[in-house]
Coordinates of C-alpha atoms in Angstrom, one line a residue:
M1 CA 0.0 0.0 0.0
K2 CA 1.4 3.4 -1.0
W3 CA 0.7 5.8 1.9
K4 CA 0.8 9.6 1.7
F5 CA 3.4 10.9 4.1
F6 CA 2.5 14.0 6.2
S7 CA 5.7 15.7 7.3
V8 CA 6.8 18.8 9.2
M9 CA 9.7 19.1 6.8
K10 CA 9.6 20.8 3.4
G11 CA 11.4 19.6 0.3
K12 CA 13.4 16.4 0.4
Q13 CA 12.7 13.8 3.1
L14 CA 14.6 11.1 4.9
S15 CA 13.4 8.6 2.3
D16 CA 15.5 10.6 -0.3
L17 CA 18.7 10.1 1.6
A18 CA 19.4 6.5 0.6
E19 CA 23.1 6.8 1.5
V20 CA 22.4 6.4 5.2
F21 CA 20.3 3.2 5.1
V22 CA 21.2 -0.4 6.1
S23 CA 18.5 -3.0 5.6
F24 CA 17.5 -5.5 8.3
E25 CA 14.6 -7.9 8.8
V26 CA 12.0 -8.0 11.5
E27 CA 9.2 -10.4 12.2
K28 CA 5.5 -10.0 12.9
L29 CA 4.7 -9.8 16.6
D30 CA 1.3 -11.1 17.6
G31 CA -0.7 -9.6 20.4
C32 CA 0.0 -5.9 19.8
S33 CA -2.6 -3.3 20.4
V34 CA -2.9 0.4 19.5
V35 CA -2.9 2.6 22.7
Y36 CA -2.2 5.9 20.9
F37 CA -3.1 7.1 17.5
N38 CA -2.8 10.5 15.8
K39 CA -5.6 10.8 13.3
V40 CA -4.3 14.1 11.9
L41 CA -0.9 12.8 11.1
S42 CA -2.1 9.5 9.8
G43 CA -4.3 11.0 7.2
A44 CA -6.5 8.3 5.6
I45 CA -4.6 5.5 7.2
S46 CA -6.5 3.7 10.0
S47 CA -5.1 2.4 13.3
A48 CA -5.7 -1.1 12.0
D49 CA -3.4 -0.4 9.0
V50 CA -0.8 1.0 11.3
L51 CA -1.0 -2.0 13.6
D52 CA -0.6 -4.3 10.6
A53 CA 2.3 -2.5 9.1
Y54 CA 4.4 -1.7 12.3
G55 CA 3.6 -4.6 14.7
Y56 CA 7.1 -6.0 14.1
V57 CA 10.3 -6.6 16.1
V58 CA 13.7 -8.0 15.6
G59 CA 13.5 -11.8 16.4
P60 CA 15.3 -13.0 19.5
E61 CA 17.3 -15.5 17.5
P62 CA 18.1 -16.7 13.9
R63 CA 14.9 -18.0 12.3
R64 CA 14.6 -21.7 11.5
D65 CA 11.0 -21.9 10.4
F66 CA 10.6 -19.2 7.7
N67 CA 6.9 -19.8 7.6
Q68 CA 6.3 -19.2 11.3
F69 CA 6.0 -15.4 11.2
P70 CA 5.8 -12.9 8.3
L71 CA 9.0 -11.0 7.7
K72 CA 9.4 -7.3 6.7
S73 CA 12.4 -5.3 5.8
F74 CA 13.2 -2.0 7.6
M75 CA 16.1 0.3 7.2
A76 CA 18.4 1.3 10.0
E77 CA 19.8 4.8 9.8
R78 CA 23.6 5.3 9.9
Y79 CA 24.5 8.5 11.7
G80 CA 27.1 9.8 14.1
G81 CA 27.9 12.7 16.5
D82 CA 28.1 12.6 20.3
G83 CA 25.5 10.9 22.4
I84 CA 25.3 7.5 20.6
L85 CA 28.0 5.7 22.5
N86 CA 29.9 3.6 20.0
N87 CA 26.8 2.7 18.0
G88 CA 26.8 3.4 14.3
G89 CA 23.4 5.2 14.3
G90 CA 19.9 4.3 15.3
G91 CA 20.4 1.0 17.0
R92 CA 16.8 0.3 17.9
C93 CA 14.9 2.1 15.1
G94 CA 13.8 1.1 11.6
F95 CA 12.4 3.1 8.7
D96 CA 10.1 1.6 6.0
G97 CA 10.1 4.6 3.8
V98 CA 7.0 6.2 5.4
W99 CA 7.4 6.3 9.2
Q100 CA 10.0 5.4 11.7
L101 CA 9.5 2.6 14.2
K102 CA 11.3 3.0 17.5
G103 CA 11.8 0.1 20.0
V104 CA 12.0 -2.5 17.2
G105 CA 15.0 -4.3 18.8
P106 CA 18.7 -4.3 18.2
N107 CA 19.9 -4.0 14.6
Q108 CA 23.4 -4.2 13.1
L109 CA 24.2 -0.6 14.1
V110 CA 24.5 -1.5 17.8
G111 CA 28.1 -1.1 18.7
S112 CA 30.2 -3.6 20.7
D113 CA 31.3 -3.1 24.3
I114 CA 28.0 -1.4 25.3
D115 CA 26.2 -2.0 28.6
P116 CA 23.6 -4.8 28.1
S117 CA 20.8 -2.5 29.2
N118 CA 21.6 -0.3 26.1
V119 CA 21.7 -3.1 23.5
D120 CA 18.4 -4.9 23.8
G121 CA 16.6 -2.4 21.5
N122 CA 13.5 -2.2 23.8
L123 CA 11.4 0.9 24.5
C124 CA 9.3 1.2 27.7
L125 CA 5.7 1.9 27.0
N126 CA 5.5 4.6 29.6
T127 CA 8.5 6.3 28.1
A128 CA 6.9 6.2 24.7
I129 CA 3.8 7.8 26.1
Y130 CA 5.8 10.5 27.9
E131 CA 8.0 11.3 24.8
T132 CA 4.8 11.5 22.7
I133 CA 3.1 13.9 25.0
W134 CA 6.1 16.2 25.3
S135 CA 6.5 16.2 21.5
E136 CA 2.9 17.4 21.3
I137 CA 3.7 20.1 23.9
I138 CA 6.9 21.2 22.1
Q139 CA 5.0 21.3 18.8
V140 CA 2.6 24.1 20.1
I141 CA 5.0 26.1 22.2
L142 CA 8.3 26.2 20.6
P143 CA 8.8 28.0 17.2
F144 CA 10.0 25.0 15.2
G145 CA 8.2 22.3 17.1
A146 CA 9.0 18.6 17.4
I147 CA 8.9 15.4 15.5
Q148 CA 5.5 14.0 16.4
T149 CA 4.3 10.5 17.1
V150 CA 1.9 8.8 14.7
A151 CA 1.0 5.8 16.9
I152 CA 2.1 3.8 19.9
L153 CA 1.7 0.0 20.2
D154 CA 1.5 -2.0 23.4
T155 CA 3.3 -5.2 22.6
G156 CA 1.6 -7.1 25.4
R157 CA 5.1 -8.1 26.6
E158 CA 7.5 -7.2 29.3
Y159 CA 11.3 -6.9 29.5
E160 CA 13.7 -6.5 32.4
S161 CA 15.8 -3.4 32.9
C162 CA 18.0 -2.9 35.9
G163 CA 16.1 -5.6 37.7
I164 CA 12.7 -4.0 37.0
L165 CA 10.0 -5.4 34.7
K166 CA 8.8 -2.9 32.2
R167 CA 6.0 -3.1 29.6
R168 CA 7.4 -2.9 26.1
G169 CA 6.1 -0.5 23.5
L170 CA 6.7 0.4 19.9
L171 CA 6.6 4.1 18.8
I172 CA 5.8 5.1 15.2
R173 CA 6.8 8.6 14.4
Q174 CA 7.6 11.0 11.6
P175 CA 11.0 10.5 10.2
A176 CA 13.6 13.3 10.2
V177 CA 16.8 14.2 8.5
R178 CA 19.3 15.1 11.3
P179 CA 22.6 16.8 11.5
A180 CA 24.0 13.5 12.6
H181 CA 23.3 11.9 9.2
F182 CA 26.2 14.1 7.9
I183 CA 28.6 13.4 10.8
R184 CA 30.9 10.4 11.4
A185 CA 30.2 7.8 14.1
T186 CA 33.9 7.8 15.0
Y187 CA 33.6 5.1 17.8
F188 CA 31.7 2.6 15.7
R189 CA 34.0 -0.4 15.0
E190 CA 33.9 -1.8 11.5
K191 CA 36.2 -4.4 10.0
Q192 CA 37.3 -2.5 6.9
L193 CA 40.8 -2.9 5.7
N194 CA 42.6 -0.7 3.1
A195 CA 39.5 1.3 2.3
L196 CA 37.1 3.8 3.7
S197 CA 34.8 2.3 6.3
K198 CA 31.1 2.1 5.3
D199 CA 30.4 4.9 7.9
A200 CA 33.0 7.1 6.3
Q201 CA 31.6 6.3 2.8
R202 CA 28.2 7.3 4.1
V203 CA 29.4 10.7 5.2
K204 CA 31.4 11.3 2.0
L205 CA 28.3 10.7 -0.1
A206 CA 25.8 12.4 2.3
V207 CA 27.6 15.7 2.6
R208 CA 27.7 16.1 -1.2
R209 CA 23.9 16.2 -1.0
L210 CA 23.5 18.3 2.2
E211 CA 22.2 21.4 0.3
E212 CA 19.2 19.4 -0.8
F213 CA 18.0 18.9 2.7
L214 CA 18.7 22.3 4.3
P215 CA 16.0 24.8 5.0
G216 CA 15.7 28.2 3.3
S217 CA 15.0 29.6 -0.1
A218 CA 18.3 29.6 -2.0
T219 CA 17.8 29.8 -5.7
V220 CA 19.2 27.5 -8.3
T221 CA 21.2 30.4 -9.7
C222 CA 23.4 30.4 -6.5
S223 CA 26.6 28.5 -6.4
A224 CA 26.7 25.2 -4.5
Y225 CA 28.7 27.0 -1.7
E226 CA 26.2 29.8 -1.5
R227 CA 23.3 27.4 -1.2
I228 CA 25.0 25.5 1.6
E229 CA 25.8 28.8 3.4
L230 CA 22.3 30.1 3.1
G231 CA 20.8 26.9 4.3
L232 CA 23.1 26.5 7.2
L233 CA 22.6 30.2 8.3
E234 CA 18.9 29.7 8.1
L235 CA 19.2 26.6 10.3
V236 CA 21.4 28.6 12.7
K237 CA 18.6 31.1 13.2
R238 CA 16.1 28.4 13.8
Y239 CA 18.2 26.5 16.3
A240 CA 19.0 29.9 18.0
E241 CA 15.3 30.9 18.4
Q242 CA 14.2 27.4 19.4
F243 CA 16.7 27.1 22.2
A244 CA 16.3 30.8 23.3
V245 CA 12.6 30.3 23.7
S246 CA 13.1 27.0 25.6
N247 CA 15.7 28.6 27.9
A248 CA 13.5 31.7 28.6
K249 CA 10.5 29.5 29.5
H250 CA 12.6 26.9 31.4
I251 CA 11.8 24.0 29.1
A252 CA 14.5 21.5 29.0
H253 CA 15.3 18.8 26.4
L254 CA 18.1 17.3 28.6
N255 CA 19.5 15.1 25.8
V256 CA 20.5 17.5 23.0
T257 CA 22.8 15.9 20.5
A258 CA 23.3 16.0 16.7
S259 CA 20.9 13.1 16.4
N260 CA 18.2 14.6 18.5
L261 CA 17.6 17.6 16.2
S262 CA 16.1 17.8 12.8
L263 CA 17.4 19.8 9.8
D264 CA 14.3 22.0 9.9
G265 CA 14.8 23.1 13.5
A266 CA 12.6 20.6 15.3
W267 CA 13.4 18.6 18.5
L268 CA 13.1 14.8 18.7
D269 CA 13.7 12.0 21.3
L270 CA 12.1 13.8 24.2
S271 CA 12.2 11.1 26.9
G272 CA 14.1 13.5 29.1
A273 CA 12.1 16.7 28.4
C274 CA 10.7 18.6 31.5
L275 CA 10.2 21.9 33.0
F276 CA 13.5 23.0 34.6
T277 CA 13.0 24.1 38.2
H278 CA 14.6 23.8 41.5
L279 CA 12.5 20.6 42.1
N280 CA 14.7 18.6 39.7
I281 CA 18.1 20.4 40.0
R282 CA 20.7 18.2 41.8
D283 CA 23.7 20.6 41.5
K284 CA 25.1 23.5 39.7
L285 CA 26.3 21.3 36.9
A286 CA 22.6 20.7 36.1
V287 CA 22.1 24.4 35.8
D288 CA 25.2 24.8 33.6
R289 CA 24.0 22.0 31.4
F290 CA 20.6 23.5 31.0
N291 CA 21.9 27.0 30.2
G292 CA 24.2 25.4 27.7
E293 CA 21.7 23.2 25.9
H294 CA 22.2 25.2 22.8
I295 CA 25.9 24.3 22.5
P296 CA 25.5 20.8 21.0
A297 CA 23.3 22.3 18.3
I298 CA 25.9 24.7 17.1
C299 CA 28.6 22.1 17.5
S300 CA 26.8 19.8 15.2
L301 CA 26.8 22.4 12.5
Q302 CA 30.4 23.1 13.0
D303 CA 31.1 19.4 12.6
I304 CA 29.1 19.4 9.4
C305 CA 31.4 22.2 8.1
Y306 CA 34.4 20.0 9.0
Y307 CA 33.1 17.1 6.9
L308 CA 32.2 19.4 4.0
C309 CA 35.8 20.4 3.9
K310 CA 37.3 16.9 4.6
Y311 CA 35.4 15.4 1.6
S312 CA 36.1 18.4 -0.7
V313 CA 32.6 19.7 -1.0
I314 CA 34.1 23.1 0.0
N315 CA 37.7 24.2 0.2
Y316 CA 39.6 25.1 3.4
Y317 CA 39.2 28.8 2.9
E318 CA 35.4 28.4 2.5
F319 CA 35.4 26.1 5.5
T320 CA 37.0 28.8 7.8
I321 CA 34.7 31.5 6.5
L322 CA 31.6 29.3 6.8
R323 CA 32.5 28.0 10.3
E324 CA 33.1 31.5 11.6
K325 CA 29.8 32.8 10.1
I326 CA 27.9 29.9 11.7
T327 CA 29.5 30.3 15.0
K328 CA 29.2 34.1 15.3
G329 CA 25.7 34.1 13.7
F330 CA 24.4 31.6 16.2
E331 CA 25.9 33.5 19.2
Q332 CA 24.4 36.8 18.1
S333 CA 21.0 35.3 17.2
Y334 CA 20.7 33.2 20.3
F335 CA 21.4 35.9 22.8
S336 CA 19.2 38.4 20.8
Y337 CA 16.3 36.0 20.9
L338 CA 16.9 35.0 24.5
K339 CA 16.8 38.7 25.7
F340 CA 13.6 39.3 23.7
Y341 CA 11.8 36.4 25.2
Q342 CA 13.1 37.1 28.7
V343 CA 11.6 40.6 28.5
A344 CA 8.4 39.0 27.2
Q345 CA 8.2 37.0 30.4
A346 CA 8.2 40.3 32.3
G347 CA 4.8 40.9 30.7
F348 CA 5.5 43.1 27.6
P349 CA 3.4 41.9 24.7
C350 CA 5.5 40.5 21.8
W351 CA 3.7 42.6 19.2
V352 CA 4.9 45.7 21.2
L353 CA 8.4 44.4 21.7
K354 CA 8.9 43.7 18.0
R355 CA 8.4 47.4 17.3
I356 CA 10.9 48.6 20.0
E357 CA 13.5 45.8 20.2
S358 CA 16.0 47.9 18.4
S359 CA 15.6 50.9 20.7
K360 CA 18.1 51.9 23.4
E361 CA 15.4 51.4 26.0
F362 CA 15.0 47.8 25.1
A363 CA 18.8 47.3 25.0
L364 CA 19.1 48.8 28.5
F365 CA 16.4 46.8 30.2
S366 CA 17.1 43.5 28.4
D367 CA 20.8 43.7 29.3
V368 CA 20.1 44.4 32.9
L369 CA 17.5 41.7 33.1
S370 CA 19.6 39.1 31.3
D371 CA 22.6 39.7 33.7
F372 CA 20.2 39.5 36.7
L373 CA 18.7 36.2 35.5
K374 CA 22.2 34.6 35.2
H375 CA 21.9 34.0 39.0
D376 CA 18.4 32.5 38.7
G377 CA 18.0 29.5 41.0
F378 CA 14.9 28.3 39.1
L379 CA 12.8 28.5 42.3
V380 CA 9.1 27.9 41.9
N381 CA 6.5 28.2 44.6
P382 CA 3.5 25.9 44.8
I383 CA 0.0 27.4 44.3
T384 CA -3.3 25.6 44.9
L385 CA -6.5 27.3 44.0
G386 CA -9.0 25.0 45.6
E387 CA -9.9 22.1 43.4
C388 CA -9.9 24.1 40.1
W389 CA -6.2 24.7 39.6
A390 CA -2.8 23.6 41.1
G391 CA 0.6 24.3 39.9
Y392 CA 3.7 26.4 40.4
E393 CA 4.8 30.0 40.0
R394 CA 8.3 31.3 39.2
W395 CA 9.7 33.5 41.9
V396 CA 10.4 36.3 39.3
A397 CA 6.6 36.8 38.8
R398 CA 6.6 38.9 42.0
L399 CA 9.5 41.0 40.8
Y400 CA 7.8 41.7 37.4
L401 CA 4.5 42.6 39.2
D402 CA 6.3 44.9 41.6
L403 CA 8.1 46.7 38.7
L404 CA 4.9 47.1 36.8
K405 CA 2.7 48.2 39.7
G406 CA 5.3 50.6 41.0
K407 CA 5.6 52.2 37.6
V408 CA 1.8 52.6 37.0
D409 CA 1.0 53.5 40.6
K410 CA 4.0 55.9 40.8
K411 CA 4.7 54.5 44.3
P412 CA 8.0 53.0 45.3
A413 CA 7.8 49.2 45.7
D414 CA 9.4 47.4 48.5
F415 CA 12.2 45.2 47.1
S416 CA 13.7 44.2 50.4
W417 CA 12.6 40.6 49.8
L418 CA 14.8 40.5 46.7
N419 CA 18.1 40.3 48.5
A420 CA 19.9 42.1 45.8
D421 CA 22.3 45.1 45.7
A422 CA 20.6 48.5 45.6
S423 CA 22.4 49.3 42.4
I424 CA 20.9 46.4 40.6
I425 CA 17.4 47.1 41.8
D426 CA 17.8 50.8 40.7
Q427 CA 18.9 49.5 37.2
L428 CA 16.0 47.2 37.0
L429 CA 13.6 50.0 38.0
S430 CA 15.0 52.7 35.7
G431 CA 15.3 50.2 32.7
F432 CA 11.8 48.9 33.2
S433 CA 10.3 52.4 33.5
E434 CA 11.9 53.7 30.3
L435 CA 10.9 50.6 28.3
F436 CA 7.4 50.8 29.6
D437 CA 7.2 54.4 28.5
R438 CA 8.2 53.4 25.0
A439 CA 5.7 50.5 25.1
V440 CA 2.9 53.0 26.0
E441 CA 3.8 55.1 22.9
V442 CA 3.6 52.0 20.6
A443 CA 0.3 50.9 22.3
D444 CA -1.2 54.4 21.9
G445 CA -0.4 54.3 18.2
H446 CA -2.4 51.1 17.9
H447 CA -5.4 52.6 19.8
V448 CA -4.5 50.7 23.0
S449 CA -4.9 52.8 26.2
L450 CA -2.5 52.8 29.1
Q451 CA -5.1 51.1 31.2
N452 CA -5.5 48.2 28.7
L453 CA -1.7 47.8 28.2
Y454 CA -1.4 47.6 32.0
R455 CA -4.2 44.9 32.0
C456 CA -2.4 42.9 29.2
M457 CA 0.9 42.9 31.2
L458 CA -0.9 41.8 34.4
I459 CA -2.3 38.9 32.5
N460 CA 1.0 38.0 30.8
I461 CA 3.0 38.1 34.0
T462 CA 0.6 35.9 35.8
R463 CA 0.0 33.2 33.1
L464 CA 3.5 33.1 31.6
N465 CA 5.2 32.5 34.9
R466 CA 2.9 29.8 36.1
S467 CA 2.7 26.1 35.1
H468 CA 0.2 23.5 35.8
E469 CA 1.1 20.6 38.2
L470 CA 0.3 18.1 35.4
L471 CA 3.4 19.2 33.5
H472 CA 5.6 18.6 36.6
G473 CA 4.0 15.2 37.4
L474 CA 3.4 13.8 34.0
K475 CA 5.3 10.6 34.6
D476 CA 3.2 9.8 37.7
H477 CA -0.1 10.4 35.7
I478 CA 1.2 8.0 33.0
E479 CA 2.1 5.4 35.5
R480 CA -1.3 5.6 37.2
I481 CA -3.0 5.0 33.9
G482 CA -0.7 2.1 33.1
N483 CA -1.1 0.5 36.5
G484 CA -4.8 1.2 36.8
P485 CA -7.8 -1.0 36.2
S486 CA -9.0 0.8 33.1
V487 CA -9.8 -1.4 30.0
D488 CA -9.7 1.7 27.7
R489 CA -6.2 3.1 28.2
H490 CA -6.3 4.4 24.6
T491 CA -8.9 7.0 25.6
E492 CA -7.1 7.9 28.9
Y493 CA -3.8 8.4 27.2
H494 CA -5.4 10.7 24.6
E495 CA -7.3 12.6 27.3
L496 CA -4.0 13.1 29.3
K497 CA -2.2 14.3 26.1
N498 CA -5.0 16.7 25.3
E499 CA -5.0 18.1 28.8
A500 CA -1.2 18.5 28.9
V501 CA -1.1 20.3 25.6
R502 CA -4.1 22.6 26.7
V503 CA -2.4 23.7 29.9
A504 CA 1.0 24.0 28.3
K505 CA -0.4 26.1 25.5
F506 CA -2.0 28.5 27.9
N507 CA 1.1 29.0 30.1
F508 CA 3.8 28.9 27.4
S509 CA 2.5 29.8 24.0
I510 CA 4.0 32.8 22.1
E511 CA 1.4 35.3 20.9
N512 CA 2.2 37.9 18.3
I513 CA -1.3 39.3 18.0
I514 CA -2.7 42.2 19.9
S515 CA -5.4 40.1 21.8
V516 CA -4.1 38.4 24.9
S517 CA -5.0 34.8 26.0
F518 CA -6.9 35.2 29.3
W519 CA -8.0 31.6 29.9
C520 CA -8.0 28.2 28.1
G521 CA -10.4 25.9 29.8
N522 CA -12.3 22.7 29.1
E523 CA -15.5 24.6 28.1
S524 CA -14.1 27.7 26.4
Y525 CA -11.3 29.8 25.3
I526 CA -11.3 33.4 26.6
W527 CA -9.2 36.3 25.4
F528 CA -8.9 40.0 26.2
D529 CA -8.8 42.6 23.4
P530 CA -6.9 45.7 24.6
M531 CA -8.2 47.8 21.7
T532 CA -11.8 47.5 22.8
G533 CA -11.2 46.5 26.5
M534 CA -13.6 43.5 25.9
F535 CA -13.4 39.9 26.9
T536 CA -14.4 37.4 24.2
A537 CA -15.1 33.7 24.7
R538 CA -15.4 30.8 22.2
V539 CA -17.3 28.0 23.6
E540 CA -17.5 24.3 22.5
N541 CA -20.0 24.8 19.7
N542 CA -17.8 27.6 18.3
H543 CA -20.2 30.3 19.5
V544 CA -18.5 33.6 20.2
M545 CA -19.6 36.1 22.7
S546 CA -18.1 39.4 24.0
S547 CA -18.6 41.7 26.9
H548 CA -16.8 44.4 28.8
S549 CA -17.5 42.3 32.0
I550 CA -16.1 38.9 32.1
F551 CA -19.1 38.0 34.5
E552 CA -21.5 38.4 31.6
L553 CA -20.0 35.7 29.5
A554 CA -22.8 33.2 29.8
G555 CA -22.2 29.6 28.7
C556 CA -18.7 29.3 30.2
Q557 CA -19.3 30.3 33.8
K558 CA -17.3 27.4 35.2
D559 CA -14.2 28.5 33.3
V560 CA -14.9 32.1 34.3
K561 CA -14.9 31.2 38.0
T562 CA -11.6 29.2 37.6
A563 CA -10.0 32.1 35.7
L564 CA -11.0 34.6 38.4
R565 CA -9.3 32.4 41.0
F566 CA -6.3 32.0 38.8
Y567 CA -6.0 35.9 38.6
R568 CA -7.1 36.6 42.2
E569 CA -3.9 38.3 43.2
I570 CA -4.2 40.9 40.4
W571 CA -8.0 41.2 39.9
S572 CA -8.4 44.3 42.0
D573 CA -5.5 46.1 40.2
F574 CA -7.0 44.8 36.9
N575 CA -10.3 46.6 37.5
E576 CA -9.2 49.7 39.3
K577 CA -6.7 51.1 36.8

């Protein structure tokens, strides 16, 4: 059956990069069931079709009876870079030309001398669910998203890992071309005498085609070098913004390597993804690793430049120029984006910031804030609003509210709780004040009053610096479903995914429009329009209603009550100004 492939990538796909494939056989596994299925990604393909096509694993031993189970050929992907031990690529994944199957079992790219727990090729079902939910979260809150899961199969079997029995799953996902496909697997041992190893041959052939898989809009009239340069510089900008947003919002990948990124800027292999807070920080090294998550991304592109030169795609002079452009371009873009989104966390609407980010006022406050946040301990405080909402708030929310209220009320705020030098506090106060004045000018030019700009910033400070408890305890929720008595885990996993995406989108999504997200509930979505000062709600049947008073939004009163509790600390300020 020829299936249509729905991909996040444009242009050529993984299936076009035949140079990296190694064929291996898998056998049909009876007893599998579908516990997660993405109907949007699958298109016209049913869950039964997916089960039939991907319920396969590597057999435990050489086959004797070739009529016992049906066989299917998959392709393992050769790739390199750090983070793959001494494997030669994806040691537990297979690609059939449409989607990638993860957890299929060990293939011939598993290296020697690897710990037994890393060579069995298994994938824990709970891990597959966790990775899938985080990929959906990343897809909606980071600029270049994530590689998404098409389906997850429960094999109905268990395996042992570190003395613990775990349920085995199979994850079917979108394929991705990665930087690692163009980098050597230097620790993978191959018996190849008097000739290039197969891994080296793979890189030599693949880098010659790199330009075909890079993002951007280089024209055919450009030289090959120019097309490579334009594509890599576009990828630099994408990686820079992706990691800047994740850092500003404290979203950690925790396993960034050349093989866990795609050539269109997306993340993949998100089994370690989490919200980075003091609750999961063990030591300062963990903080340093989080703040340096972008480094492996730029290193992967530097490595590609090396192999472009090594295999004579570009000359040494072009290599030195290209590597320098990539390195400097990434550093400039990353810190520029990081400062922008750090200031956005302080409540300033993005549509306003985009109009003043080149101003001296923005430079002053963003520099002061960035330096101040270098000492961030990632402290979050628990918040429980009855039974309707529970989660955490970043400690800086109080700072941002004090800065905003002090400016608008024209009353000096008490910053004694901050435990910072008076000079730093003065710089934050003056920098915020000057930037706010510029923001008022921009808002006024778009018919947004000072009062409504203030309201927008109160909303942003509150919602952007809070996070639902579900995102902190996702593993526990998944385990409860897996260990529970339910006979319909498929529905429960989907409901959990939908809820996680809903709360993440509300607390972390980037908005470049004038209207501000006020609440995202189960019954309705409510936003505030600063141009009119009106609240608007869209309820389940897509009916839209507006009112100057949120209390008059009939049809979504449960969500309104929850929202009012969510904003209870600022509600009096919201209405008085």
